Coordinates of C-alpha atoms and ligand atoms in Angstrom, one line a residue:
M1 CA 19.0 -32.2 42.7
N2 CA 22.1 -31.7 44.9
L3 CA 25.0 -33.9 44.0
Q4 CA 27.4 -33.0 46.9
E5 CA 24.6 -33.7 49.4
R6 CA 23.9 -37.1 47.8
I7 CA 27.6 -38.0 47.9
Q8 CA 27.7 -37.0 51.6
K9 CA 24.6 -39.0 52.4
S10 CA 25.5 -42.2 50.5
N11 CA 26.2 -45.0 52.8
G12 CA 29.7 -45.9 51.7
P13 CA 31.2 -44.7 48.4
F14 CA 28.9 -42.9 45.9
I15 CA 28.7 -45.2 42.9
I16 CA 28.1 -44.1 39.4
S17 CA 27.8 -47.0 36.9
G18 CA 26.4 -47.6 33.5
P19 CA 27.8 -48.2 30.0
C20 CA 30.7 -46.4 28.4
S21 CA 28.3 -45.5 25.6
A22 CA 24.6 -45.6 25.1
E23 CA 24.1 -47.9 22.1
T24 CA 20.4 -48.7 21.7
P25 CA 17.3 -47.8 23.7
D26 CA 17.1 -51.5 24.9
Q27 CA 20.7 -51.7 25.9
V28 CA 20.4 -48.5 28.1
A29 CA 17.0 -49.5 29.6
A30 CA 18.1 -53.1 30.3
V31 CA 21.5 -52.3 31.9
C32 CA 20.1 -49.4 34.0
Q33 CA 17.3 -51.7 35.2
D34 CA 19.7 -54.5 36.1
I35 CA 22.1 -52.1 37.9
A36 CA 19.3 -50.4 39.8
S37 CA 17.7 -53.6 40.9
R38 CA 20.9 -54.5 42.8
G39 CA 20.7 -51.4 44.9
N40 CA 24.4 -50.5 44.9
T41 CA 24.4 -47.6 42.5
H42 CA 23.6 -44.0 43.2
A43 CA 23.6 -42.6 39.6
L44 CA 23.6 -43.9 36.1
R45 CA 26.1 -43.0 33.4
A46 CA 26.2 -43.4 29.7
G47 CA 28.2 -41.5 27.0
I48 CA 26.0 -40.0 24.3
W49 CA 28.8 -38.1 22.5
K50 CA 32.1 -40.0 22.7
P51 CA 35.5 -38.4 22.3
R52 CA 37.4 -41.2 20.5
T53 CA 41.1 -41.1 19.9
R54 CA 40.9 -42.2 16.3
P55 CA 38.3 -41.3 13.6
D56 CA 36.0 -44.0 12.2
S57 CA 35.4 -45.4 15.7
F58 CA 31.9 -45.3 17.1
E59 CA 31.5 -41.7 18.2
G60 CA 28.3 -42.0 20.2
V61 CA 24.6 -42.1 19.1
G62 CA 24.2 -38.3 19.7
S63 CA 21.2 -36.4 21.0
I64 CA 18.8 -39.2 20.2
G65 CA 20.3 -41.2 23.1
L66 CA 19.5 -38.5 25.7
S67 CA 15.9 -39.6 26.1
W68 CA 16.9 -43.2 26.4
L69 CA 19.1 -42.4 29.4
V70 CA 16.7 -39.9 31.0
D71 CA 13.8 -42.4 30.6
A72 CA 15.9 -45.3 32.0
G73 CA 16.8 -43.2 35.0
K74 CA 13.1 -42.2 35.6
A75 CA 12.0 -45.8 35.3
C76 CA 14.4 -47.0 38.0
G77 CA 14.4 -43.9 40.2
L78 CA 18.1 -43.0 39.8
P79 CA 19.7 -39.7 38.6
V80 CA 21.6 -39.8 35.3
T81 CA 24.7 -38.2 34.0
T82 CA 26.4 -37.9 30.6
E83 CA 29.5 -36.2 29.2
V84 CA 29.3 -32.7 27.6
A85 CA 32.1 -31.2 25.5
N86 CA 30.6 -28.1 24.1
A87 CA 27.7 -25.6 24.4
Y88 CA 25.4 -27.6 22.1
H89 CA 25.8 -30.7 24.3
V90 CA 25.0 -28.7 27.4
E91 CA 21.9 -27.3 25.9
A92 CA 20.7 -30.6 24.6
A93 CA 21.4 -32.4 27.9
L94 CA 19.7 -29.7 29.9
K95 CA 16.7 -29.8 27.7
A96 CA 16.4 -33.6 27.9
G97 CA 16.5 -33.4 31.7
V98 CA 19.9 -35.0 32.5
D99 CA 20.5 -34.7 36.2
F100 CA 24.3 -34.1 36.3
L101 CA 26.8 -33.3 33.6
W102 CA 30.4 -34.5 33.4
I103 CA 33.3 -32.8 31.6
G104 CA 35.7 -35.4 30.0
A105 CA 39.4 -35.6 30.3
R106 CA 39.9 -34.4 26.7
T107 CA 37.8 -31.4 27.4
T108 CA 39.2 -30.3 30.8
V109 CA 42.6 -29.9 29.0
N110 CA 41.2 -27.1 26.8
P111 CA 40.3 -23.8 28.6
F112 CA 38.4 -22.6 25.5
A113 CA 36.1 -25.6 25.6
V114 CA 35.7 -25.4 29.4
Q115 CA 34.8 -21.7 29.2
E116 CA 32.3 -22.4 26.4
I117 CA 30.6 -25.0 28.7
A118 CA 30.7 -22.6 31.6
D119 CA 29.1 -19.9 29.6
A120 CA 26.4 -22.3 28.5
L121 CA 25.7 -23.2 32.1
K122 CA 25.2 -19.7 33.3
G123 CA 21.9 -19.3 35.1
T124 CA 21.4 -23.0 35.6
K125 CA 22.0 -25.0 38.8
I126 CA 22.9 -28.4 37.3
P127 CA 25.7 -30.2 39.2
V128 CA 29.0 -30.8 37.2
L129 CA 31.6 -33.5 37.6
I130 CA 35.0 -32.6 36.1
K131 CA 37.5 -35.3 35.1
N132 CA 41.2 -34.6 35.4
P133 CA 42.8 -33.3 32.2
V134 CA 44.6 -36.0 30.2
N135 CA 47.9 -34.4 31.0
P136 CA 49.2 -34.4 34.6
D137 CA 48.5 -30.7 35.2
L138 CA 46.8 -29.9 38.5
E139 CA 46.4 -26.2 37.8
L140 CA 44.4 -27.0 34.6
W141 CA 42.1 -29.2 36.6
I142 CA 41.7 -26.5 39.3
G143 CA 41.2 -23.9 36.6
A144 CA 38.3 -25.9 35.1
F145 CA 36.6 -25.9 38.5
E146 CA 37.1 -22.2 38.8
R147 CA 35.6 -21.5 35.4
I148 CA 32.5 -23.6 36.2
E149 CA 32.2 -21.9 39.7
K150 CA 32.5 -18.5 38.1
A151 CA 29.4 -19.4 36.0
G152 CA 27.5 -19.8 39.3
I153 CA 27.7 -23.6 39.6
T154 CA 29.0 -24.6 43.0
D155 CA 27.7 -28.2 43.2
I156 CA 30.7 -29.8 41.7
A157 CA 32.8 -33.0 42.1
A158 CA 36.1 -34.3 40.7
I159 CA 36.7 -37.5 38.8
H160 CA 40.2 -39.0 38.7
R161 CA 40.5 -41.1 35.6
G162 CA 44.3 -41.2 35.2
F163 CA 46.7 -39.4 32.9
S164 CA 47.8 -40.2 29.3
F165 CA 51.1 -42.1 29.2
Y166 CA 53.0 -43.5 26.2
K167 CA 53.2 -47.3 26.8
H168 CA 52.5 -47.4 30.5
P169 CA 53.7 -50.8 31.7
K170 CA 50.4 -51.7 33.3
Y171 CA 47.5 -49.3 33.0
R172 CA 45.8 -47.6 30.1
N173 CA 46.3 -44.3 32.0
A174 CA 48.8 -43.6 34.7
P175 CA 47.0 -43.1 38.0
S176 CA 49.6 -40.6 39.4
W177 CA 47.7 -40.7 42.7
E178 CA 49.7 -37.7 44.0
I179 CA 47.8 -35.4 41.7
P180 CA 44.2 -36.1 43.0
L181 CA 45.7 -36.1 46.5
A182 CA 47.2 -32.6 45.8
L183 CA 43.8 -31.5 44.5
R184 CA 42.2 -32.7 47.7
E185 CA 44.7 -30.7 49.7
R186 CA 44.1 -27.6 47.6
R187 CA 40.3 -28.0 47.4
P188 CA 39.1 -30.2 50.3
D189 CA 35.6 -29.0 49.6
I190 CA 35.4 -30.8 46.3
P191 CA 34.3 -34.5 46.6
L192 CA 36.7 -36.9 44.8
I193 CA 35.5 -39.8 42.7
C194 CA 37.8 -42.4 41.1
D195 CA 37.1 -43.8 37.6
P196 CA 39.1 -47.1 37.7
S197 CA 37.7 -48.1 34.3
H198 CA 39.7 -45.5 32.4
I199 CA 42.8 -45.9 34.6
A200 CA 42.8 -49.7 34.2
G201 CA 41.7 -50.2 30.6
K202 CA 41.2 -53.9 31.6
R203 CA 38.6 -55.3 33.9
D204 CA 40.9 -57.5 35.9
L205 CA 42.8 -54.5 37.2
L206 CA 39.7 -52.7 38.4
Q207 CA 39.7 -54.2 41.9
E208 CA 43.2 -53.1 42.9
I209 CA 42.5 -49.5 41.8
C210 CA 39.1 -49.4 43.5
Q211 CA 40.6 -50.7 46.7
K212 CA 43.4 -48.1 46.6
A213 CA 40.8 -45.4 46.0
M214 CA 38.9 -46.6 49.0
D215 CA 42.0 -46.7 51.2
L216 CA 42.8 -43.1 50.1
N217 CA 39.3 -42.2 51.3
Y218 CA 37.8 -41.2 48.0
D219 CA 34.1 -40.3 48.1
G220 CA 33.0 -42.5 45.2
L221 CA 33.7 -44.6 42.1
M222 CA 32.5 -44.3 38.5
I223 CA 32.6 -47.8 37.0
E224 CA 31.7 -48.7 33.4
T225 CA 29.1 -51.4 33.4
H226 CA 27.6 -53.1 30.3
P227 CA 25.1 -55.9 29.8
D228 CA 27.5 -57.7 27.4
P229 CA 31.0 -56.1 27.8
L230 CA 32.7 -58.2 25.0
K231 CA 30.2 -56.8 22.5
A232 CA 30.4 -53.1 23.8
W233 CA 30.7 -50.5 21.0
S234 CA 33.4 -48.7 23.0
D235 CA 35.9 -49.7 25.8
A236 CA 35.0 -53.4 25.6
A237 CA 38.0 -54.6 27.6
Q238 CA 37.4 -52.5 30.7
Q239 CA 33.6 -52.8 31.2
V240 CA 32.0 -55.3 33.7
T241 CA 28.5 -56.8 33.8
P242 CA 26.1 -55.6 36.5
N243 CA 26.8 -58.9 38.2
G244 CA 30.6 -58.2 37.9
L245 CA 30.0 -54.8 39.4
D246 CA 28.2 -56.4 42.3
N247 CA 31.1 -58.8 42.9
L248 CA 33.6 -56.0 42.6
L249 CA 31.9 -53.8 45.1
N250 CA 31.4 -56.7 47.5
S251 CA 35.1 -57.6 47.3
L252 CA 36.3 -54.3 48.5
V253 CA 37.3 -53.6 52.1
Y254 CA 35.7 -50.3 53.3
R255 CA 37.7 -48.8 56.1
S256 CA 36.6 -45.8 58.2
S257 CA 38.6 -42.6 58.4
N258 CA 37.2 -42.0 61.9
S259 CA 38.4 -44.1 64.8
D260 CA 37.4 -44.7 68.4
K261 CA 39.5 -43.4 71.3
S262 CA 41.7 -46.4 71.8
S263 CA 42.5 -47.0 68.1
A264 CA 43.1 -43.3 67.7
Q265 CA 45.7 -43.6 70.5
Q266 CA 47.4 -46.6 68.9
L267 CA 47.5 -44.7 65.6
Q268 CA 48.9 -41.7 67.3
K269 CA 51.7 -43.8 68.8
L270 CA 52.6 -45.1 65.3
R271 CA 52.5 -41.6 63.9
D272 CA 54.8 -40.4 66.8
D273 CA 57.3 -43.2 65.9
I274 CA 57.2 -42.1 62.3
E275 CA 57.9 -38.5 63.3
L276 CA 60.9 -39.6 65.3
L277 CA 62.2 -41.4 62.2
D278 CA 61.5 -38.3 60.1
D279 CA 63.6 -36.3 62.5
R280 CA 66.4 -38.8 62.1
I281 CA 66.2 -38.9 58.3
Y282 CA 66.5 -35.1 58.1
E283 CA 69.3 -35.0 60.7
L284 CA 71.1 -37.6 58.6
L285 CA 70.5 -35.6 55.4
A286 CA 71.8 -32.5 57.0
S287 CA 75.0 -34.4 58.0
R288 CA 75.2 -35.7 54.5
M289 CA 75.1 -32.2 53.1
K290 CA 77.9 -31.1 55.5
L291 CA 80.0 -33.8 53.9
S292 CA 79.0 -32.6 50.5
E293 CA 80.3 -29.2 51.4
K294 CA 83.6 -30.7 52.4
V295 CA 83.7 -32.5 49.0
G296 CA 82.9 -29.1 47.4
E297 CA 85.8 -27.5 49.2
F298 CA 88.1 -30.3 48.1
K299 CA 87.0 -30.0 44.4
R300 CA 87.4 -26.2 44.6
D301 CA 90.9 -26.5 45.9
H302 CA 91.8 -29.1 43.3
N303 CA 90.0 -27.4 40.5
M304 CA 87.7 -30.3 39.8
T305 CA 84.1 -30.0 38.4
I306 CA 81.2 -30.6 40.8
F307 CA 79.5 -33.2 38.7
Q308 CA 81.3 -36.4 37.8
Q309 CA 79.1 -38.6 35.8
E310 CA 80.9 -41.9 36.3
H311 CA 80.9 -41.5 40.1
W312 CA 77.3 -40.6 40.2
A313 CA 76.3 -43.6 38.0
K314 CA 78.1 -45.8 40.5
V315 CA 76.4 -44.2 43.5
I316 CA 72.9 -44.7 41.9
S317 CA 73.5 -48.3 40.8
K318 CA 74.8 -49.3 44.2
R319 CA 71.6 -48.0 45.8
M320 CA 69.4 -49.7 43.2
T321 CA 70.9 -53.1 43.9
K322 CA 69.5 -52.7 47.4
S323 CA 66.0 -52.1 46.2
E324 CA 64.8 -55.6 47.4
E325 CA 66.7 -55.5 50.6
Y326 CA 65.0 -52.2 51.5
D327 CA 61.7 -53.2 50.0
L328 CA 61.6 -49.9 48.1
T329 CA 60.9 -49.6 44.4
E330 CA 63.7 -48.6 42.1
R331 CA 61.6 -45.7 41.0
F332 CA 61.4 -44.4 44.6
I333 CA 65.1 -44.9 45.1
R334 CA 65.9 -43.0 41.9
Q335 CA 63.6 -40.1 42.8
T336 CA 65.0 -39.7 46.3
M337 CA 68.6 -40.1 45.2
D338 CA 68.0 -37.5 42.5
A339 CA 66.5 -35.1 45.0
I340 CA 69.5 -35.7 47.4
H341 CA 71.9 -35.1 44.5
Q342 CA 70.3 -31.8 43.5
E343 CA 70.5 -30.6 47.1
S344 CA 74.1 -31.8 47.4
I345 CA 75.0 -29.9 44.2
R346 CA 73.5 -26.8 45.7
H347 CA 75.6 -27.1 48.8
Q348 CA 78.8 -27.8 46.8
T349 CA 78.0 -24.8 44.5
K350 CA 77.7 -22.6 47.5
V351 CA 81.2 -23.4 48.8
M352 CA 82.7 -23.4 45.3
N353 CA 81.3 -20.1 44.3
P354 CA 80.7 -18.2 47.5
N355 CA 80.2 -14.9 45.7
L356 CA 77.5 -16.1 43.3
P357 CA 73.8 -15.6 44.2
E358 CA 72.3 -18.8 45.3
S359 CA 70.2 -20.7 42.9
G360 CA 68.2 -23.9 43.2
K361 CA 66.5 -23.0 46.4
D362 CA 63.0 -23.0 45.0
Ligands
PEP1 C1 34.2 -41.9 29.5 O1 33.9 -41.8 30.7 O2 33.6 -42.8 28.8 C2 35.2 -41.1 28.9 C3 35.3 -40.9 27.6 O3 36.1 -40.7 29.8 P1 37.5 -39.9 29.7 O4 37.1 -38.5 29.5 O5 38.0 -40.1 31.1 O6 38.3 -40.4 28.6
MN2 MN1 34.7 -45.3 28.3

């Protein structure tokens, strides 16, 4: 059963839905049947072994739930997937006939665990989905794909479920969209699926995340769906009913990444205009750095340090007050100003200490 082919052939995003956890045979059968009858899902999910943050939470029903899931999938004609975190899980899931496996965020983070899973997969052809590690480390995510590929599994896909964050102002896990986009740049061959449920942590935030994923041309969505979310044994706040899933998917705008000739030309015109602005931005930055060098010469001649905290605080706060006027976030202004400042210090250091080897160029 080829996963990448299914993702490619799905009309629109490839949808994986189903409960966070398998709870009872009836719950699994009923929710899978309900989801499947609506015709918008391509694969069913349910967690059998649950990695919970704190002990004494519900940690999954264990191997007994595998046949509930496999039987439910067979009954409604959809492939099924579950999370595996060690060799025992892999063996039990393979034996039960699970169609695809996924590696969870708390496992991807640990190369020993990923290698154990890879070793258990040798000689099989089961497709594997790999969630991002809980920490924002692209290399670790890529490393997990490589371990699984070295075990002979090439039918793989990525799931972006966000990154652990202490007190994120909005989400359960920070989306940090730049990381999955960097993964796509490095590994364009790997389909990318968004899991808005674990990013959001709350059902009302699912829609905006799904829409963003669609606008970024993701290949699919994994959305936790439960017959009675408020009574779910895990992740109650973020699950939706099958009807809620339907409404959510219908509310999204699906845009195409291909375009006809005339819209391609219009887009090219806008891109050309942006390129002209980029030229100007960098010419201005280059002029700014020439001024920084003059400042560096002045400080050198007057024996002053390069960095002067009070002045820099004023420069930043002045820019921040213009955040609304520019319609740019304070975070963006801070990041760009910090980058400009680093480069300015490099230019000043060069004129102040012409004989020192240059640093900060990497
Ligand atoms: C899950 O999908 O239910 C799960 C535990 O996910 P994650 O690994 O993203 O926390
Ligand atoms: Mn969950």
